[in-house]
PDB file of C-alpha atoms in Angstrom:
ATOM      1  CA  MET D   1      -2.846  -5.557  22.999  1.00  0.00           C
ATOM      2  CA  LEU D   2       0.558  -3.979  23.647  1.00  0.00           C
ATOM      3  CA  ARG D   3       2.151  -7.407  23.703  1.00  0.00           C
ATOM      4  CA  TYR D   4       0.538  -8.224  20.367  1.00  0.00           C
ATOM      5  CA  VAL D   5       1.758  -4.946  18.840  1.00  0.00           C
ATOM      6  CA  GLY D   6       5.279  -5.617  20.099  1.00  0.00           C
ATOM      7  CA  LYS D   7       5.218  -9.111  18.642  1.00  0.00           C
ATOM      8  CA  ARG D   8       4.085  -7.775  15.267  1.00  0.00           C
ATOM      9  CA  LEU D   9       6.837  -5.158  15.268  1.00  0.00           C
ATOM     10  CA  LEU D  10       9.425  -7.843  15.936  1.00  0.00           C
ATOM     11  CA  MET D  11       7.998  -9.931  13.089  1.00  0.00           C
ATOM     12  CA  MET D  12       8.605  -6.999  10.731  1.00  0.00           C
ATOM     13  CA  ILE D  13      12.380  -7.293  11.210  1.00  0.00           C
ATOM     14  CA  PRO D  14      12.873 -10.554   9.240  1.00  0.00           C
ATOM     15  CA  VAL D  15      10.397  -9.326   6.618  1.00  0.00           C
ATOM     16  CA  LEU D  16      12.395  -6.143   6.027  1.00  0.00           C
ATOM     17  CA  LEU D  17      15.641  -8.111   5.979  1.00  0.00           C
ATOM     18  CA  GLY D  18      14.164 -10.451   3.367  1.00  0.00           C
ATOM     19  CA  VAL D  19      12.956  -7.540   1.234  1.00  0.00           C
ATOM     20  CA  SER D  20      16.334  -5.806   1.414  1.00  0.00           C
ATOM     21  CA  PHE D  21      18.129  -9.051   0.509  1.00  0.00           C
ATOM     22  CA  VAL D  22      15.897  -9.716  -2.518  1.00  0.00           C
ATOM     23  CA  VAL D  23      16.179  -6.152  -3.830  1.00  0.00           C
ATOM     24  CA  PHE D  24      19.926  -6.005  -3.182  1.00  0.00           C
ATOM     25  CA  THR D  25      20.411  -9.304  -5.015  1.00  0.00           C
ATOM     26  CA  MET D  26      18.361  -8.174  -8.018  1.00  0.00           C
ATOM     27  CA  LEU D  27      20.282  -4.916  -8.290  1.00  0.00           C
ATOM     28  CA  TYR D  28      23.599  -6.706  -7.823  1.00  0.00           C
ATOM     29  CA  PHE D  29      22.988  -8.876 -10.891  1.00  0.00           C
ATOM     30  CA  THR D  30      21.440  -6.061 -12.947  1.00  0.00           C
ATOM     31  CA  PRO D  31      23.629  -5.095 -15.924  1.00  0.00           C
ATOM     32  CA  GLY D  32      25.367  -1.757 -15.659  1.00  0.00           C
ATOM     33  CA  ASP D  33      28.175  -0.160 -13.679  1.00  0.00           C
ATOM     34  CA  PRO D  34      27.233   2.599 -11.222  1.00  0.00           C
ATOM     35  CA  ALA D  35      30.741   4.054 -11.462  1.00  0.00           C
ATOM     36  CA  VAL D  36      30.361   4.495 -15.228  1.00  0.00           C
ATOM     37  CA  GLN D  37      26.907   5.970 -14.648  1.00  0.00           C
ATOM     38  CA  ILE D  38      28.345   8.578 -12.293  1.00  0.00           C
ATOM     39  CA  LEU D  39      31.507   9.493 -14.222  1.00  0.00           C
ATOM     40  CA  GLY D  40      30.101   9.072 -17.728  1.00  0.00           C
ATOM     41  CA  ASP D  41      31.187   6.965 -20.669  1.00  0.00           C
ATOM     42  CA  GLY D  42      34.162   9.228 -21.392  1.00  0.00           C
ATOM     43  CA  ALA D  43      35.876   8.581 -18.051  1.00  0.00           C
ATOM     44  CA  SER D  44      39.185   6.778 -17.990  1.00  0.00           C
ATOM     45  CA  THR D  45      39.541   3.212 -16.759  1.00  0.00           C
ATOM     46  CA  GLU D  46      41.732   4.337 -13.849  1.00  0.00           C
ATOM     47  CA  ALA D  47      39.100   6.840 -12.664  1.00  0.00           C
ATOM     48  CA  ILE D  48      36.351   4.233 -12.895  1.00  0.00           C
ATOM     49  CA  GLU D  49      38.360   1.659 -10.944  1.00  0.00           C
ATOM     50  CA  ALA D  50      39.279   4.247  -8.291  1.00  0.00           C
ATOM     51  CA  LEU D  51      35.620   5.192  -7.846  1.00  0.00           C
ATOM     52  CA  ARG D  52      34.569   1.527  -7.685  1.00  0.00           C
ATOM     53  CA  GLU D  53      37.133   0.934  -4.947  1.00  0.00           C
ATOM     54  CA  GLU D  54      35.988   4.041  -3.065  1.00  0.00           C
ATOM     55  CA  MET D  55      32.321   2.978  -3.248  1.00  0.00           C
ATOM     56  CA  GLY D  56      33.109  -0.601  -2.252  1.00  0.00           C
ATOM     57  CA  LEU D  57      31.817  -2.048  -5.528  1.00  0.00           C
ATOM     58  CA  ASN D  58      34.816  -4.369  -5.813  1.00  0.00           C
ATOM     59  CA  ASN D  59      33.947  -6.117  -2.551  1.00  0.00           C
ATOM     60  CA  PRO D  60      32.194  -9.522  -2.605  1.00  0.00           C
ATOM     61  CA  PHE D  61      28.406  -9.711  -2.528  1.00  0.00           C
ATOM     62  CA  TRP D  62      28.049 -10.674   1.135  1.00  0.00           C
ATOM     63  CA  ILE D  63      30.436  -7.961   2.303  1.00  0.00           C
ATOM     64  CA  ARG D  64      28.474  -5.317   0.407  1.00  0.00           C
ATOM     65  CA  PHE D  65      25.123  -6.587   1.684  1.00  0.00           C
ATOM     66  CA  LEU D  66      26.222  -6.826   5.326  1.00  0.00           C
ATOM     67  CA  THR D  67      27.768  -3.369   5.090  1.00  0.00           C
ATOM     68  CA  TYR D  68      24.507  -1.999   3.739  1.00  0.00           C
ATOM     69  CA  VAL D  69      22.483  -3.630   6.552  1.00  0.00           C
ATOM     70  CA  LYS D  70      24.953  -2.376   9.189  1.00  0.00           C
ATOM     71  CA  ASP D  71      24.769   1.202   7.900  1.00  0.00           C
ATOM     72  CA  LEU D  72      20.991   0.966   7.732  1.00  0.00           C
ATOM     73  CA  VAL D  73      20.498  -0.404  11.247  1.00  0.00           C
ATOM     74  CA  ILE D  74      23.203   1.493  13.135  1.00  0.00           C
ATOM     75  CA  ASP D  75      23.477   4.794  11.268  1.00  0.00           C
ATOM     76  CA  HIS D  76      20.012   4.833   9.578  1.00  0.00           C
ATOM     77  CA  ASP D  77      21.897   5.436   6.358  1.00  0.00           C
ATOM     78  CA  MET D  78      20.376   4.234   3.066  1.00  0.00           C
ATOM     79  CA  GLY D  79      23.288   5.497   1.019  1.00  0.00           C
ATOM     80  CA  ILE D  80      23.890   8.442  -1.281  1.00  0.00           C
ATOM     81  CA  SER D  81      22.004   9.000  -4.511  1.00  0.00           C
ATOM     82  CA  TYR D  82      24.192   8.652  -7.590  1.00  0.00           C
ATOM     83  CA  SER D  83      22.189  11.283  -9.472  1.00  0.00           C
ATOM     84  CA  THR D  84      21.741  14.079  -6.926  1.00  0.00           C
ATOM     85  CA  ASN D  85      24.555  13.221  -4.457  1.00  0.00           C
ATOM     86  CA  ARG D  86      22.040  13.621  -1.618  1.00  0.00           C
ATOM     87  CA  PRO D  87      21.194  11.091   1.112  1.00  0.00           C
ATOM     88  CA  VAL D  88      18.625   8.599  -0.112  1.00  0.00           C
ATOM     89  CA  LEU D  89      16.495   9.001   3.011  1.00  0.00           C
ATOM     90  CA  ASP D  90      16.204  12.756   2.380  1.00  0.00           C
ATOM     91  CA  GLU D  91      15.147  12.110  -1.213  1.00  0.00           C
ATOM     92  CA  ILE D  92      12.477   9.646  -0.061  1.00  0.00           C
ATOM     93  CA  LEU D  93      11.113  11.815   2.750  1.00  0.00           C
ATOM     94  CA  SER D  94      10.838  14.820   0.427  1.00  0.00           C
ATOM     95  CA  ARG D  95       8.659  12.834  -2.006  1.00  0.00           C
ATOM     96  CA  PHE D  96       6.728  10.621   0.422  1.00  0.00           C
ATOM     97  CA  PRO D  97       4.129  13.221   1.584  1.00  0.00           C
ATOM     98  CA  THR D  98       2.893  13.571  -2.000  1.00  0.00           C
ATOM     99  CA  THR D  99       2.509   9.812  -2.334  1.00  0.00           C
ATOM    100  CA  ILE D 100       0.666   9.666   0.995  1.00  0.00           C
ATOM    101  CA  GLU D 101      -1.760  12.373  -0.182  1.00  0.00           C
ATOM    102  CA  LEU D 102      -2.422  10.539  -3.429  1.00  0.00           C
ATOM    103  CA  ALA D 103      -2.911   7.186  -1.685  1.00  0.00           C
ATOM    104  CA  ALA D 104      -5.159   8.698   1.014  1.00  0.00           C
ATOM    105  CA  LEU D 105      -7.386  10.448  -1.526  1.00  0.00           C
ATOM    106  CA  SER D 106      -7.569   7.328  -3.664  1.00  0.00           C
ATOM    107  CA  VAL D 107      -8.453   5.028  -0.770  1.00  0.00           C
ATOM    108  CA  LEU D 108     -11.075   7.541   0.461  1.00  0.00           C
ATOM    109  CA  ILE D 109     -12.742   7.562  -2.952  1.00  0.00           C
ATOM    110  CA  ALA D 110     -12.471   3.790  -3.233  1.00  0.00           C
ATOM    111  CA  THR D 111     -13.906   3.210   0.253  1.00  0.00           C
ATOM    112  CA  CYS D 112     -16.894   5.520  -0.216  1.00  0.00           C
ATOM    113  CA  ILE D 113     -17.790   4.113  -3.639  1.00  0.00           C
ATOM    114  CA  GLY D 114     -17.004   0.492  -2.809  1.00  0.00           C
ATOM    115  CA  ILE D 115     -18.849   0.249   0.525  1.00  0.00           C
ATOM    116  CA  PHE D 116     -21.915   2.145  -0.718  1.00  0.00           C
ATOM    117  CA  CYS D 117     -22.251   0.079  -3.900  1.00  0.00           C
ATOM    118  CA  GLY D 118     -21.516  -3.148  -1.997  1.00  0.00           C
ATOM    119  CA  ILE D 119     -24.237  -2.458   0.583  1.00  0.00           C
ATOM    120  CA  VAL D 120     -26.846  -1.550  -2.021  1.00  0.00           C
ATOM    121  CA  ALA D 121     -25.929  -4.542  -4.201  1.00  0.00           C
ATOM    122  CA  SER D 122     -26.245  -6.941  -1.248  1.00  0.00           C
ATOM    123  CA  VAL D 123     -29.523  -5.517   0.007  1.00  0.00           C
ATOM    124  CA  ARG D 124     -30.985  -5.453  -3.521  1.00  0.00           C
ATOM    125  CA  GLN D 125     -29.517  -8.772  -4.611  1.00  0.00           C
ATOM    126  CA  TYR D 126     -30.131  -9.769  -8.257  1.00  0.00           C
ATOM    127  CA  SER D 127     -31.578  -6.333  -9.014  1.00  0.00           C
ATOM    128  CA  ILE D 128     -30.547  -4.197 -11.970  1.00  0.00           C
ATOM    129  CA  PHE D 129     -28.194  -2.203  -9.727  1.00  0.00           C
ATOM    130  CA  ASP D 130     -26.614  -5.427  -8.463  1.00  0.00           C
ATOM    131  CA  HIS D 131     -25.930  -6.651 -11.999  1.00  0.00           C
ATOM    132  CA  LEU D 132     -24.585  -3.268 -13.122  1.00  0.00           C
ATOM    133  CA  ALA D 133     -22.371  -2.967 -10.048  1.00  0.00           C
ATOM    134  CA  THR D 134     -21.015  -6.485 -10.573  1.00  0.00           C
ATOM    135  CA  VAL D 135     -20.181  -5.757 -14.218  1.00  0.00           C
ATOM    136  CA  ALA D 136     -18.590  -2.426 -13.293  1.00  0.00           C
ATOM    137  CA  SER D 137     -16.495  -4.100 -10.586  1.00  0.00           C
ATOM    138  CA  MET D 138     -15.251  -6.716 -13.043  1.00  0.00           C
ATOM    139  CA  ILE D 139     -14.269  -3.989 -15.494  1.00  0.00           C
ATOM    140  CA  GLY D 140     -12.587  -1.966 -12.731  1.00  0.00           C
ATOM    141  CA  VAL D 141     -10.545  -4.921 -11.497  1.00  0.00           C
ATOM    142  CA  SER D 142      -9.482  -5.930 -15.015  1.00  0.00           C
ATOM    143  CA  MET D 143      -8.626  -2.472 -16.377  1.00  0.00           C
ATOM    144  CA  PRO D 144      -4.933  -1.480 -16.030  1.00  0.00           C
ATOM    145  CA  ASN D 145      -4.377   1.783 -14.185  1.00  0.00           C
ATOM    146  CA  PHE D 146      -1.897   3.166 -16.711  1.00  0.00           C
ATOM    147  CA  TRP D 147      -4.361   2.631 -19.599  1.00  0.00           C
ATOM    148  CA  GLN D 148      -7.205   4.203 -17.637  1.00  0.00           C
ATOM    149  CA  GLY D 149      -5.013   7.190 -16.794  1.00  0.00           C
ATOM    150  CA  LEU D 150      -4.058   7.721 -20.439  1.00  0.00           C
ATOM    151  CA  MET D 151      -7.695   7.488 -21.531  1.00  0.00           C
ATOM    152  CA  MET D 152      -8.735  10.026 -18.895  1.00  0.00           C
ATOM    153  CA  ILE D 153      -6.003  12.410 -20.049  1.00  0.00           C
ATOM    154  CA  LEU D 154      -7.166  12.112 -23.648  1.00  0.00           C
ATOM    155  CA  LEU D 155     -10.813  12.649 -22.711  1.00  0.00           C
ATOM    156  CA  PHE D 156     -10.765  15.260 -19.949  1.00  0.00           C
ATOM    157  CA  SER D 157      -7.543  17.126 -20.823  1.00  0.00           C
ATOM    158  CA  VAL D 158      -7.020  16.871 -24.577  1.00  0.00           C
ATOM    159  CA  TYR D 159     -10.573  16.767 -25.959  1.00  0.00           C
ATOM    160  CA  LEU D 160     -12.681  18.456 -23.276  1.00  0.00           C
ATOM    161  CA  GLY D 161     -10.018  20.609 -21.599  1.00  0.00           C
ATOM    162  CA  TRP D 162     -11.655  20.333 -18.188  1.00  0.00           C
ATOM    163  CA  LEU D 163      -8.746  19.046 -16.114  1.00  0.00           C
ATOM    164  CA  PRO D 164      -4.955  19.542 -16.213  1.00  0.00           C
ATOM    165  CA  ALA D 165      -2.998  16.609 -17.602  1.00  0.00           C
ATOM    166  CA  SER D 166      -0.152  16.728 -15.080  1.00  0.00           C
ATOM    167  CA  GLY D 167       0.957  18.165 -11.769  1.00  0.00           C
ATOM    168  CA  PHE D 168      -0.207  17.836  -8.192  1.00  0.00           C
ATOM    169  CA  ASP D 169       0.058  21.415  -6.916  1.00  0.00           C
ATOM    170  CA  ARG D 170      -3.655  22.308  -7.074  1.00  0.00           C
ATOM    171  CA  ALA D 171      -6.773  20.544  -5.851  1.00  0.00           C
ATOM    172  CA  ILE D 172      -8.086  20.194  -9.401  1.00  0.00           C
ATOM    173  CA  CYS D 173      -4.942  18.251 -10.319  1.00  0.00           C
ATOM    174  CA  TRP D 174      -5.830  15.549  -7.788  1.00  0.00           C
ATOM    175  CA  ILE D 175      -9.040  14.451  -9.497  1.00  0.00           C
ATOM    176  CA  MET D 176      -7.779  12.266 -12.342  1.00  0.00           C
ATOM    177  CA  PRO D 177      -4.897  10.538 -10.490  1.00  0.00           C
ATOM    178  CA  SER D 178      -7.122   9.767  -7.501  1.00  0.00           C
ATOM    179  CA  LEU D 179      -9.914   8.426  -9.693  1.00  0.00           C
ATOM    180  CA  THR D 180      -7.448   6.376 -11.728  1.00  0.00           C
ATOM    181  CA  ILE D 181      -6.164   4.533  -8.675  1.00  0.00           C
ATOM    182  CA  GLY D 182      -9.368   4.662  -6.652  1.00  0.00           C
ATOM    183  CA  THR D 183     -11.799   3.161  -9.163  1.00  0.00           C
ATOM    184  CA  SER D 184      -9.960  -0.141  -9.499  1.00  0.00           C
ATOM    185  CA  THR D 185      -9.650  -0.402  -5.719  1.00  0.00           C
ATOM    186  CA  ALA D 186     -13.321   0.500  -5.318  1.00  0.00           C
ATOM    187  CA  ALA D 187     -14.201  -2.523  -7.435  1.00  0.00           C
ATOM    188  CA  SER D 188     -12.357  -4.863  -5.046  1.00  0.00           C
ATOM    189  CA  ILE D 189     -13.911  -3.222  -1.975  1.00  0.00           C
ATOM    190  CA  MET D 190     -17.374  -3.410  -3.538  1.00  0.00           C
ATOM    191  CA  ARG D 191     -17.063  -7.129  -4.250  1.00  0.00           C
ATOM    192  CA  MET D 192     -15.792  -7.873  -0.750  1.00  0.00           C
ATOM    193  CA  THR D 193     -18.509  -5.731   0.886  1.00  0.00           C
ATOM    194  CA  ARG D 194     -21.234  -7.418  -1.141  1.00  0.00           C
ATOM    195  CA  SER D 195     -20.110 -10.962  -0.392  1.00  0.00           C
ATOM    196  CA  SER D 196     -19.557 -10.234   3.305  1.00  0.00           C
ATOM    197  CA  MET D 197     -22.907  -8.478   3.670  1.00  0.00           C
ATOM    198  CA  LEU D 198     -24.739 -11.329   1.950  1.00  0.00           C
ATOM    199  CA  GLU D 199     -23.381 -13.740   4.545  1.00  0.00           C
ATOM    200  CA  VAL D 200     -24.399 -11.495   7.443  1.00  0.00           C
ATOM    201  CA  ILE D 201     -27.918 -10.416   6.421  1.00  0.00           C
ATOM    202  CA  ARG D 202     -29.034 -14.053   6.330  1.00  0.00           C
ATOM    203  CA  GLN D 203     -28.156 -14.583   9.989  1.00  0.00           C
ATOM    204  CA  ASP D 204     -30.780 -15.060  12.684  1.00  0.00           C
ATOM    205  CA  TYR D 205     -29.936 -11.905  14.630  1.00  0.00           C
ATOM    206  CA  ILE D 206     -30.708  -9.794  11.538  1.00  0.00           C
ATOM    207  CA  ARG D 207     -34.190 -11.331  11.354  1.00  0.00           C
ATOM    208  CA  THR D 208     -34.554 -10.777  15.083  1.00  0.00           C
ATOM    209  CA  ALA D 209     -33.637  -7.110  14.750  1.00  0.00           C
ATOM    210  CA  ARG D 210     -36.213  -6.655  12.017  1.00  0.00           C
ATOM    211  CA  ALA D 211     -38.839  -8.524  14.073  1.00  0.00           C
ATOM    212  CA  LYS D 212     -38.258  -6.108  16.963  1.00  0.00           C
ATOM    213  CA  GLY D 213     -39.273  -3.231  14.709  1.00  0.00           C
ATOM    214  CA  GLN D 214     -35.855  -1.752  13.949  1.00  0.00           C
ATOM    215  CA  SER D 215     -35.738   0.409  10.858  1.00  0.00           C
ATOM    216  CA  GLU D 216     -34.017  -1.043   7.798  1.00  0.00           C
ATOM    217  CA  LEU D 217     -31.283   1.610   7.965  1.00  0.00           C
ATOM    218  CA  VAL D 218     -30.441   0.692  11.573  1.00  0.00           C
ATOM    219  CA  VAL D 219     -30.480  -3.016  10.752  1.00  0.00           C
ATOM    220  CA  ILE D 220     -28.138  -2.603   7.789  1.00  0.00           C
ATOM    221  CA  MET D 221     -25.734  -0.022   9.205  1.00  0.00           C
ATOM    222  CA  HIS D 222     -25.605  -1.023  12.868  1.00  0.00           C
ATOM    223  CA  HIS D 223     -26.203  -4.761  12.919  1.00  0.00           C
ATOM    224  CA  ALA D 224     -25.165  -6.009   9.468  1.00  0.00           C
ATOM    225  CA  LEU D 225     -22.337  -3.716   8.374  1.00  0.00           C
ATOM    226  CA  LYS D 226     -20.651  -3.695  11.772  1.00  0.00           C
ATOM    227  CA  ASN D 227     -20.342  -7.482  11.687  1.00  0.00           C
ATOM    228  CA  ALA D 228     -19.374  -7.613   8.008  1.00  0.00           C
ATOM    229  CA  ILE D 229     -16.697  -4.902   8.132  1.00  0.00           C
ATOM    230  CA  ILE D 230     -13.700  -7.061   9.143  1.00  0.00           C
ATOM    231  CA  PRO D 231     -12.881  -8.531   5.693  1.00  0.00           C
ATOM    232  CA  VAL D 232     -13.629  -5.128   4.160  1.00  0.00           C
ATOM    233  CA  LEU D 233     -11.074  -3.492   6.455  1.00  0.00           C
ATOM    234  CA  THR D 234      -8.544  -6.099   5.352  1.00  0.00           C
ATOM    235  CA  THR D 235      -9.174  -5.239   1.710  1.00  0.00           C
ATOM    236  CA  ILE D 236      -8.914  -1.498   2.396  1.00  0.00           C
ATOM    237  CA  GLY D 237      -5.670  -1.889   4.347  1.00  0.00           C
ATOM    238  CA  ILE D 238      -4.034  -4.061   1.699  1.00  0.00           C
ATOM    239  CA  SER D 239      -5.233  -1.691  -1.024  1.00  0.00           C
ATOM    240  CA  PHE D 240      -3.798   1.333   0.782  1.00  0.00           C
ATOM    241  CA  GLY D 241      -0.455  -0.377   1.199  1.00  0.00           C
ATOM    242  CA  ARG D 242      -0.493  -1.439  -2.437  1.00  0.00           C
ATOM    243  CA  MET D 243      -1.252   2.135  -3.518  1.00  0.00           C
ATOM    244  CA  LEU D 244       1.996   3.325  -1.938  1.00  0.00           C
ATOM    245  CA  GLY D 245       3.947   1.137  -4.349  1.00  0.00           C
ATOM    246  CA  GLY D 246       1.384   0.603  -7.082  1.00  0.00           C
ATOM    247  CA  ALA D 247       1.095   4.319  -7.812  1.00  0.00           C
ATOM    248  CA  VAL D 248       4.446   4.154  -9.611  1.00  0.00           C
ATOM    249  CA  LEU D 249       3.010   4.166 -13.136  1.00  0.00           C
ATOM    250  CA  THR D 250       0.199   6.567 -12.246  1.00  0.00           C
ATOM    251  CA  GLU D 251       2.649   9.107 -10.839  1.00  0.00           C
ATOM    252  CA  SER D 252       4.775   8.782 -13.956  1.00  0.00           C
ATOM    253  CA  ILE D 253       1.799   9.268 -16.294  1.00  0.00           C
ATOM    254  CA  PHE D 254       0.513  12.379 -14.500  1.00  0.00           C
ATOM    255  CA  ALA D 255       4.031  13.745 -13.727  1.00  0.00           C
ATOM    256  CA  ILE D 256       3.433  13.710  -9.970  1.00  0.00           C
ATOM    257  CA  PRO D 257       6.621  14.259  -7.924  1.00  0.00           C
ATOM    258  CA  GLY D 258       6.021  11.355  -5.586  1.00  0.00           C
ATOM    259  CA  LEU D 259       7.857   8.278  -4.417  1.00  0.00           C
ATOM    260  CA  GLY D 260       6.721   6.225  -7.399  1.00  0.00           C
ATOM    261  CA  SER D 261       8.137   8.608  -9.991  1.00  0.00           C
ATOM    262  CA  LEU D 262      11.327   8.841  -7.927  1.00  0.00           C
ATOM    263  CA  ILE D 263      11.806   5.068  -8.145  1.00  0.00           C
ATOM    264  CA  VAL D 264      11.030   5.000 -11.876  1.00  0.00           C
ATOM    265  CA  ASN D 265      13.551   7.755 -12.597  1.00  0.00           C
ATOM    266  CA  ALA D 266      16.119   6.004 -10.390  1.00  0.00           C
ATOM    267  CA  ILE D 267      15.641   2.757 -12.335  1.00  0.00           C
ATOM    268  CA  LYS D 268      16.207   4.587 -15.608  1.00  0.00           C
ATOM    269  CA  ALA D 269      19.352   6.264 -14.231  1.00  0.00           C
ATOM    270  CA  ARG D 270      20.594   3.043 -12.536  1.00  0.00           C
ATOM    271  CA  ASP D 271      20.533   4.910  -9.238  1.00  0.00           C
ATOM    272  CA  TYR D 272      20.585   1.690  -7.198  1.00  0.00           C
ATOM    273  CA  PRO D 273      20.637   3.190  -3.663  1.00  0.00           C
ATOM    274  CA  VAL D 274      17.421   5.145  -4.392  1.00  0.00           C
ATOM    275  CA  VAL D 275      15.720   2.082  -5.866  1.00  0.00           C
ATOM    276  CA  GLN D 276      16.640  -0.122  -2.936  1.00  0.00           C
ATOM    277  CA  GLY D 277      15.823   2.524  -0.344  1.00  0.00           C
ATOM    278  CA  GLY D 278      12.467   3.317  -1.951  1.00  0.00           C
ATOM    279  CA  VAL D 279      11.363  -0.317  -2.084  1.00  0.00           C
ATOM    280  CA  LEU D 280      12.501  -0.928   1.491  1.00  0.00           C
ATOM    281  CA  PHE D 281      10.703   2.189   2.708  1.00  0.00           C
ATOM    282  CA  ILE D 282       7.468   1.105   1.000  1.00  0.00           C
ATOM    283  CA  ALA D 283       7.748  -2.345   2.615  1.00  0.00           C
ATOM    284  CA  PHE D 284       8.265  -0.674   6.005  1.00  0.00           C
ATOM    285  CA  VAL D 285       5.177   1.516   5.629  1.00  0.00           C
ATOM    286  CA  PHE D 286       3.173  -1.423   4.286  1.00  0.00           C
ATOM    287  CA  GLY D 287       3.965  -3.356   7.463  1.00  0.00           C
ATOM    288  CA  PHE D 288       2.736  -0.513   9.649  1.00  0.00           C
ATOM    289  CA  VAL D 289      -0.447  -0.202   7.595  1.00  0.00           C
ATOM    290  CA  ASN D 290      -1.179  -3.897   8.136  1.00  0.00           C
ATOM    291  CA  LEU D 291      -0.493  -3.471  11.850  1.00  0.00           C
ATOM    292  CA  ALA D 292      -2.902  -0.508  12.028  1.00  0.00           C
ATOM    293  CA  VAL D 293      -5.594  -2.574  10.294  1.00  0.00           C
ATOM    294  CA  ASP D 294      -5.127  -5.418  12.779  1.00  0.00           C
ATOM    295  CA  ILE D 295      -5.507  -2.974  15.670  1.00  0.00           C
ATOM    296  CA  LEU D 296      -8.696  -1.593  14.100  1.00  0.00           C
ATOM    297  CA  TYR D 297     -10.138  -5.096  14.186  1.00  0.00           C
ATOM    298  CA  ALA D 298     -10.264  -4.963  17.969  1.00  0.00           C
ATOM    299  CA  TYR D 299     -12.192  -1.682  17.968  1.00  0.00           C
ATOM    300  CA  CYS D 300     -14.642  -2.772  15.269  1.00  0.00           C
ATOM    301  CA  ASP D 301     -15.314  -6.248  16.667  1.00  0.00           C
ATOM    302  CA  PRO D 302     -15.425  -6.651  20.488  1.00  0.00           C
ATOM    303  CA  ARG D 303     -14.962 -10.414  20.085  1.00  0.00           C
ATOM    304  CA  ILE D 304     -11.399  -9.889  18.834  1.00  0.00           C
ATOM    305  CA  LYS D 305     -10.609  -7.536  21.699  1.00  0.00           C
ATOM    306  CA  SER D 306     -11.948 -10.084  24.179  1.00  0.00           C
ATOM    307  CA  GLN D 307      -9.639 -12.697  22.638  1.00  0.00           C
ATOM    308  CA  TYR D 308      -6.617 -10.543  23.454  1.00  0.00           C
ATOM    309  CA  ALA D 309      -7.882 -10.026  27.018  1.00  0.00           C
ATOM    310  CA  GLY D 310      -8.837 -13.686  27.350  1.00  0.00           C
ATOM    311  CA  GLY D 311      -5.401 -14.804  26.163  1.00  0.00           C
ATOM    312  CA  ARG D 312      -3.689 -12.652  28.791  1.00  0.00           C
ATOM    313  CA  LYS D 313      -6.037 -13.875  31.511  1.00  0.00           C
ATOM    314  CA  LYS D 314      -5.505 -17.520  30.595  1.00  0.00           C
ATOM    315  CA  LYS D 315      -1.728 -17.133  30.646  1.00  0.00           C
ATOM    316  CA  TRP D 316      -1.876 -15.375  34.019  1.00  0.00           C
ATOM    317  CA  LYS D 317      -4.044 -18.088  35.490  1.00  0.00           C
ATOM    318  CA  GLY D 318      -1.746 -20.750  34.115  1.00  0.00           C
ATOM    319  CA  GLY D 319       1.216 -19.048  35.722  1.00  0.00           C
ATOM    320  CA  GLU D 320      -0.628 -18.815  39.026  1.00  0.00           C
ATOM    321  CA  GLN D 321      -1.529 -22.482  38.926  1.00  0.00           C
ATOM    322  CA  ALA D 322       2.011 -23.436  38.005  1.00  0.00           C
TER     323      ALA D 322
END
């Protein structure tokens, strides 16, 4: 298992390099001059050129990119924000806990709703609940998060006055943003749980468990769900990673001081170091989330864990025979 984890960590290096190259290239060709953005439109040409030379903006593309990668790898330096004149990494780390809280609450809501509805829909296939859950999942997948968030603000904040329209400083402020992100993800989890459960409950060992007199709850939760959980875990892990970056519009709508709103404001201000650092940080966390999901596979399904052990044993035997 440790060898597998080490291999996955090494595979993240070219992925992060590719992400940084793509983002750096896009920002390089984006219209606008960071020096003008910092000094203002009224600055003289000499001052702008002096600042461009100081920031290295006059260097060729490859020199700037390699310098950025060198500073990132050796000094762990993502640059300085043009707007606040603070290190980009400090700006990201100050906002990231809020984004983590929002993503964790959203994925918790999505997992509870999605797995419960998926199990009931699979056990009661073609029932009224199954049809309603399928229609609701289609609506949830198709509905844009920003539109849902605006509608919830109009309904629960403007007309009913039950919930605050913005902020994230109180527990009551978490309800609408978490539901906005969580409901669409719950639809995907529900569909995956239903399809995976339908494949499992038709297997012979499920009929055997029922023939031995096991209760329906034990059959569904212990025998069926445990064997159907692998693709569901994949969906949950991908959804959680997507929430870290996909909460950009939701954070902007509800005025949540998270990583998403930081990136949106940086795009508006042409604060390129913050944009590039934020995207690269999200890709880094996304990679670790996928790695954590892969490790969970081994604890949920003993067959996967035995494959890791079997692979090590086979290689050791081969080395002994050689």
